[in-house]
Amino acid sequence: ERGQAIKKQKELMVERIKNENQDKLLSAKKRRKRLRELEKEKNEVHMMRRVMAQAAEDDGDSTSVSSLQDKLDRKLQIANERKKKYLAAKVSKAAISSSSERGLEIIKQRDSLDQKLKDKLESAAQRKALLLKQDEDKMEMRRKKREQALEFARQKKMEEEM
């Protein structure tokens, strides 16, 4: 009888240890599964941040193109003003000189330069408008891509929750 009680006690201890080990294994599996899920979510968040950072970086590029265009327009204007001043000096010299034909020629040249300047400024304004339109189109495309990526992430999350 005493031997059976010890055997029974020993079996109970072994069974209890087996159950404890089984519980530990199950909880470890749950932790690993949860860790994998968290890692997956983390990767999705990183991807979203990357997409958003890329979009922000691309937005910065479009503004730099516009600022470069503005600088070029200013340089063109300054160069044309210098040319006008040079021609005005020529006109005044020609007016002082006895040959009025040369003065008239310079006046015509200045008028044609004024017309060219107007044409260039008009062309620059058209280019600027075109660049702005292209920037807006790029922004719209990026916005759509971002929305699609977010929608995809939401769908993925909904599928995982199911």
Short mmCIF file of C-alpha atoms in Angstrom, two decimals:
data_model
loop_
_atom_site.label_atom_id
_atom_site.label_comp_id
_atom_site.label_asym_id
_atom_site.label_seq_id
_atom_site.Cartn_x
_atom_site.Cartn_y
_atom_site.Cartn_z
CA GLU A 1 0.00 0.00 0.00
CA ARG A 2 2.70 2.42 0.91
CA GLY A 3 4.52 1.57 -2.35
CA GLN A 4 1.37 2.25 -4.33
CA ALA A 5 0.86 5.61 -2.63
CA ILE A 6 4.43 6.61 -3.45
CA LYS A 7 3.94 5.42 -7.04
CA LYS A 8 0.72 7.39 -7.30
CA GLN A 9 2.36 10.45 -5.79
CA LYS A 10 5.25 10.07 -8.25
CA GLU A 11 2.80 9.76 -11.20
CA LEU A 12 0.92 12.82 -10.02
CA MET A 13 4.16 14.81 -9.84
CA VAL A 14 5.20 13.65 -13.33
CA GLU A 15 1.73 14.54 -14.66
CA ARG A 16 1.88 17.96 -13.01
CA ILE A 17 5.34 18.62 -14.47
CA LYS A 18 4.12 17.51 -17.92
CA ASN A 19 1.14 19.86 -17.67
CA GLU A 20 3.37 22.74 -16.58
CA ASN A 21 5.72 22.08 -19.49
CA GLN A 22 2.78 21.84 -21.87
CA ASP A 23 1.45 25.20 -20.59
CA LYS A 24 4.90 26.74 -21.01
CA LEU A 25 5.12 25.46 -24.58
CA LEU A 26 1.66 26.82 -25.43
CA SER A 27 2.42 30.23 -23.95
CA ALA A 28 5.76 30.31 -25.80
CA LYS A 29 3.94 29.54 -29.07
CA LYS A 30 1.46 32.34 -28.37
CA ARG A 31 4.30 34.77 -27.60
CA ARG A 32 6.12 33.85 -30.83
CA LYS A 33 2.93 34.24 -32.84
CA ARG A 34 2.24 37.63 -31.26
CA LEU A 35 5.86 38.66 -31.85
CA ARG A 36 5.54 37.74 -35.55
CA GLU A 37 2.34 39.79 -35.79
CA LEU A 38 4.01 42.78 -34.13
CA GLU A 39 6.99 42.45 -36.46
CA LYS A 40 4.65 42.39 -39.46
CA GLU A 41 2.85 45.52 -38.21
CA LYS A 42 6.19 47.20 -37.59
CA ASN A 43 7.30 46.45 -41.15
CA GLU A 44 4.05 47.88 -42.53
CA VAL A 45 4.52 51.03 -40.46
CA HIS A 46 8.10 51.35 -41.71
CA MET A 47 6.89 50.92 -45.29
CA MET A 48 4.23 53.59 -44.80
CA ARG A 49 6.78 55.95 -43.27
CA ARG A 50 9.11 55.28 -46.17
CA VAL A 51 6.33 56.06 -48.65
CA MET A 52 5.41 59.23 -46.79
CA ALA A 53 9.05 60.31 -46.50
CA GLN A 54 9.56 59.66 -50.21
CA ALA A 55 6.47 61.70 -51.00
CA ALA A 56 7.68 64.54 -48.79
CA GLU A 57 11.12 64.38 -50.42
CA ASP A 58 9.54 64.45 -53.89
CA ASP A 59 7.48 67.47 -52.86
CA GLY A 60 10.70 69.23 -51.88
CA ASP A 61 12.15 68.50 -55.34
CA SER A 62 9.24 70.14 -57.13
CA THR A 63 9.62 73.34 -55.12
CA SER A 64 13.33 73.45 -55.94
CA VAL A 65 12.48 73.25 -59.67
CA SER A 66 10.14 76.22 -59.28
CA SER A 67 12.74 78.20 -57.34
CA LEU A 68 15.35 77.45 -60.01
CA GLN A 69 12.93 78.63 -62.68
CA ASP A 70 12.36 81.86 -60.71
CA LYS A 71 16.12 82.43 -60.42
CA LEU A 72 16.58 81.91 -64.14
CA ASP A 73 13.75 84.34 -64.89
CA ARG A 74 15.36 86.96 -62.65
CA LYS A 75 18.75 86.48 -64.31
CA LEU A 76 17.14 86.85 -67.75
CA GLN A 77 15.43 90.04 -66.65
CA ILE A 78 18.66 91.52 -65.24
CA ALA A 79 20.58 90.65 -68.41
CA ASN A 80 17.90 92.29 -70.55
CA GLU A 81 17.98 95.41 -68.38
CA ARG A 82 21.76 95.62 -68.80
CA LYS A 83 21.35 95.27 -72.55
CA LYS A 84 18.71 98.03 -72.54
CA LYS A 85 21.03 100.34 -70.61
CA TYR A 86 23.83 99.64 -73.06
CA LEU A 87 21.56 100.41 -76.02
CA ALA A 88 20.26 103.54 -74.30
CA ALA A 89 23.84 104.73 -73.88
CA LYS A 90 24.43 104.04 -77.57
CA VAL A 91 21.28 106.00 -78.46
CA SER A 92 22.40 108.98 -76.41
CA LYS A 93 25.84 108.86 -78.02
CA ALA A 94 24.26 108.61 -81.45
CA ALA A 95 21.99 111.57 -80.69
CA ILE A 96 25.04 113.63 -79.81
CA SER A 97 26.86 112.52 -82.93
CA SER A 98 26.07 114.05 -86.26
CA SER A 99 24.86 110.88 -87.93
CA SER A 100 21.15 110.69 -87.07
CA GLU A 101 20.72 107.58 -89.24
CA ARG A 102 22.83 105.60 -86.82
CA GLY A 103 20.67 106.93 -83.95
CA LEU A 104 17.48 105.83 -85.73
CA GLU A 105 18.97 102.41 -86.34
CA ILE A 106 19.80 102.07 -82.66
CA ILE A 107 16.28 103.18 -81.69
CA LYS A 108 14.84 100.50 -84.00
CA GLN A 109 17.21 97.97 -82.46
CA ARG A 110 16.04 98.98 -78.99
CA ASP A 111 12.38 98.66 -80.01
CA SER A 112 13.02 95.21 -81.43
CA LEU A 113 14.83 94.31 -78.21
CA ASP A 114 11.81 95.48 -76.20
CA GLN A 115 9.58 93.25 -78.32
CA LYS A 116 11.96 90.30 -77.84
CA LEU A 117 11.98 90.93 -74.10
CA LYS A 118 8.17 90.92 -74.01
CA ASP A 119 8.16 87.67 -75.98
CA LYS A 120 10.73 86.10 -73.66
CA LEU A 121 8.84 87.18 -70.55
CA GLU A 122 5.61 85.81 -72.01
CA SER A 123 7.37 82.54 -72.87
CA ALA A 124 8.82 82.37 -69.34
CA ALA A 125 5.37 82.89 -67.85
CA GLN A 126 4.01 80.07 -70.03
CA ARG A 127 6.87 77.77 -68.98
CA LYS A 128 6.25 78.61 -65.34
CA ALA A 129 2.53 77.86 -65.70
CA LEU A 130 3.38 74.57 -67.41
CA LEU A 131 5.82 73.62 -64.63
CA LEU A 132 3.22 74.45 -61.98
CA LYS A 133 0.66 72.30 -63.81
CA GLN A 134 3.16 69.43 -64.00
CA ASP A 135 3.93 69.82 -60.29
CA GLU A 136 0.22 69.70 -59.47
CA ASP A 137 -0.18 66.57 -61.62
CA LYS A 138 2.77 64.92 -59.86
CA MET A 139 1.34 65.82 -56.46
CA GLU A 140 -2.03 64.36 -57.44
CA MET A 141 -0.37 61.14 -58.64
CA ARG A 142 1.59 60.85 -55.38
CA ARG A 143 -1.53 61.53 -53.36
CA LYS A 144 -3.36 58.76 -55.24
CA LYS A 145 -0.47 56.33 -54.73
CA ARG A 146 -0.38 57.15 -51.02
CA GLU A 147 -4.12 56.58 -50.74
CA GLN A 148 -3.80 53.27 -52.56
CA ALA A 149 -0.97 52.19 -50.25
CA LEU A 150 -2.99 53.14 -47.18
CA GLU A 151 -6.05 51.33 -48.51
CA PHE A 152 -3.93 48.26 -49.23
CA ALA A 153 -2.54 48.37 -45.69
CA ARG A 154 -6.05 48.68 -44.25
CA GLN A 155 -7.28 45.71 -46.29
CA LYS A 156 -4.27 43.67 -45.20
CA LYS A 157 -4.94 44.53 -41.57
CA MET A 158 -8.64 43.63 -41.93
CA GLU A 159 -7.67 40.26 -43.48
CA GLU A 160 -5.26 39.56 -40.63
CA GLU A 161 -7.89 40.41 -38.03
CA MET A 162 -10.28 37.95 -39.62
#
